[in-house]
Amino acid sequence: MILKNKLTRENLEITYSEFRKKFAREIRIAFESYRRTQLNKYSYNFKDDNSVEYNFYFQLQWNFNHFGNSNWYIEKI
């Protein structure tokens, strides 16, 4: 996994498990933002938490980059 810092343009190459440990707070923030967005979209199409979490991690790169509030973004998985 390759991450890039938006401010310093520093590259960081880490494994997925290291990413989950080091960026746990940022992932949680991005997931909560994604979850709120999905649950507010359509009241008739209510999604349970399991499918919302699955969809978040299925498109982790896009969701982390757009729903997160981090100086780092995922450049390549």
PDB file of C-alpha atoms in Angstrom:
ATOM      1  CA  MET A   1       0.000   0.000   0.000  1.00  0.00           C
ATOM      2  CA  ILE A   2       1.378   3.412  -0.934  1.00  0.00           C
ATOM      3  CA  LEU A   3       0.225   6.485   0.981  1.00  0.00           C
ATOM      4  CA  LYS A   4       1.142  10.078   0.244  1.00  0.00           C
ATOM      5  CA  ASN A   5       1.087  13.088   2.533  1.00  0.00           C
ATOM      6  CA  LYS A   6      -0.887  16.010   1.087  1.00  0.00           C
ATOM      7  CA  LEU A   7       1.289  18.620   2.767  1.00  0.00           C
ATOM      8  CA  THR A   8       4.835  17.280   2.509  1.00  0.00           C
ATOM      9  CA  ARG A   9       4.414  14.945  -0.500  1.00  0.00           C
ATOM     10  CA  GLU A  10       6.174  12.270   1.574  1.00  0.00           C
ATOM     11  CA  ASN A  11       5.517   8.679   0.420  1.00  0.00           C
ATOM     12  CA  LEU A  12       4.875   5.851   2.857  1.00  0.00           C
ATOM     13  CA  GLU A  13       4.855   2.219   1.779  1.00  0.00           C
ATOM     14  CA  ILE A  14       3.233  -0.077   4.345  1.00  0.00           C
ATOM     15  CA  THR A  15       1.245  -3.298   4.458  1.00  0.00           C
ATOM     16  CA  TYR A  16      -2.531  -3.378   4.923  1.00  0.00           C
ATOM     17  CA  SER A  17      -2.269  -4.581   8.528  1.00  0.00           C
ATOM     18  CA  GLU A  18       0.193  -1.787   9.397  1.00  0.00           C
ATOM     19  CA  PHE A  19      -2.171   0.693   7.744  1.00  0.00           C
ATOM     20  CA  ARG A  20      -5.093  -0.543   9.882  1.00  0.00           C
ATOM     21  CA  LYS A  21      -3.015  -0.099  13.056  1.00  0.00           C
ATOM     22  CA  LYS A  22      -1.369   3.229  12.263  1.00  0.00           C
ATOM     23  CA  PHE A  23      -4.423   4.944  10.762  1.00  0.00           C
ATOM     24  CA  ALA A  24      -7.150   3.417  12.973  1.00  0.00           C
ATOM     25  CA  ARG A  25      -8.456   6.826  14.065  1.00  0.00           C
ATOM     26  CA  GLU A  26      -8.599   8.176  10.494  1.00  0.00           C
ATOM     27  CA  ILE A  27     -10.316   5.018   9.235  1.00  0.00           C
ATOM     28  CA  ARG A  28     -12.917   5.288  12.005  1.00  0.00           C
ATOM     29  CA  ILE A  29     -13.610   8.939  11.159  1.00  0.00           C
ATOM     30  CA  ALA A  30     -13.912   8.166   7.438  1.00  0.00           C
ATOM     31  CA  PHE A  31     -16.223   5.214   8.145  1.00  0.00           C
ATOM     32  CA  GLU A  32     -18.521   7.265  10.397  1.00  0.00           C
ATOM     33  CA  SER A  33     -18.772   9.972   7.744  1.00  0.00           C
ATOM     34  CA  TYR A  34     -19.453   7.362   5.046  1.00  0.00           C
ATOM     35  CA  ARG A  35     -22.052   5.648   7.262  1.00  0.00           C
ATOM     36  CA  ARG A  36     -23.926   8.898   7.950  1.00  0.00           C
ATOM     37  CA  THR A  37     -23.938   9.717   4.243  1.00  0.00           C
ATOM     38  CA  GLN A  38     -25.254   6.291   3.250  1.00  0.00           C
ATOM     39  CA  LEU A  39     -27.957   6.141   5.917  1.00  0.00           C
ATOM     40  CA  ASN A  40     -29.225   9.629   5.013  1.00  0.00           C
ATOM     41  CA  LYS A  41     -29.551   8.895   1.297  1.00  0.00           C
ATOM     42  CA  TYR A  42     -32.757   6.882   1.031  1.00  0.00           C
ATOM     43  CA  SER A  43     -35.038   6.055   3.897  1.00  0.00           C
ATOM     44  CA  TYR A  44     -36.727   3.214   1.975  1.00  0.00           C
ATOM     45  CA  ASN A  45     -33.368   1.610   1.177  1.00  0.00           C
ATOM     46  CA  PHE A  46     -32.152   1.278   4.761  1.00  0.00           C
ATOM     47  CA  LYS A  47     -28.865  -0.571   4.944  1.00  0.00           C
ATOM     48  CA  ASP A  48     -27.727  -2.486   7.978  1.00  0.00           C
ATOM     49  CA  ASP A  49     -24.327  -1.798   9.528  1.00  0.00           C
ATOM     50  CA  ASN A  50     -22.765  -4.966   8.109  1.00  0.00           C
ATOM     51  CA  SER A  51     -23.475  -4.091   4.491  1.00  0.00           C
ATOM     52  CA  VAL A  52     -22.412  -0.468   5.027  1.00  0.00           C
ATOM     53  CA  GLU A  53     -19.106  -1.589   6.549  1.00  0.00           C
ATOM     54  CA  TYR A  54     -18.569  -4.141   3.772  1.00  0.00           C
ATOM     55  CA  ASN A  55     -19.154  -1.500   1.094  1.00  0.00           C
ATOM     56  CA  PHE A  56     -16.826   0.929   2.857  1.00  0.00           C
ATOM     57  CA  TYR A  57     -13.930  -1.542   2.896  1.00  0.00           C
ATOM     58  CA  PHE A  58     -14.736  -2.796  -0.620  1.00  0.00           C
ATOM     59  CA  GLN A  59     -13.896   0.689  -1.942  1.00  0.00           C
ATOM     60  CA  LEU A  60     -11.449   1.602   0.802  1.00  0.00           C
ATOM     61  CA  GLN A  61      -9.177   3.775  -1.310  1.00  0.00           C
ATOM     62  CA  TRP A  62     -11.927   6.102  -2.541  1.00  0.00           C
ATOM     63  CA  ASN A  63     -13.796   6.184   0.756  1.00  0.00           C
ATOM     64  CA  PHE A  64     -10.696   6.844   2.871  1.00  0.00           C
ATOM     65  CA  ASN A  65      -9.543   9.611   0.532  1.00  0.00           C
ATOM     66  CA  HIS A  66     -12.922  11.358   0.251  1.00  0.00           C
ATOM     67  CA  PHE A  67     -14.623  10.811   3.600  1.00  0.00           C
ATOM     68  CA  GLY A  68     -11.554  11.013   5.822  1.00  0.00           C
ATOM     69  CA  ASN A  69     -10.000  14.059   7.348  1.00  0.00           C
ATOM     70  CA  SER A  70      -6.354  13.085   7.118  1.00  0.00           C
ATOM     71  CA  ASN A  71      -3.208  14.607   5.675  1.00  0.00           C
ATOM     72  CA  TRP A  72      -2.492  11.196   4.153  1.00  0.00           C
ATOM     73  CA  TYR A  73      -4.270   9.681   1.188  1.00  0.00           C
ATOM     74  CA  ILE A  74      -4.041   6.258  -0.389  1.00  0.00           C
ATOM     75  CA  GLU A  75      -2.282   6.529  -3.705  1.00  0.00           C
ATOM     76  CA  LYS A  76      -2.198   2.807  -4.522  1.00  0.00           C
ATOM     77  CA  ILE A  77      -3.348  -0.388  -2.870  1.00  0.00           C
TER      78      ILE A  77
END
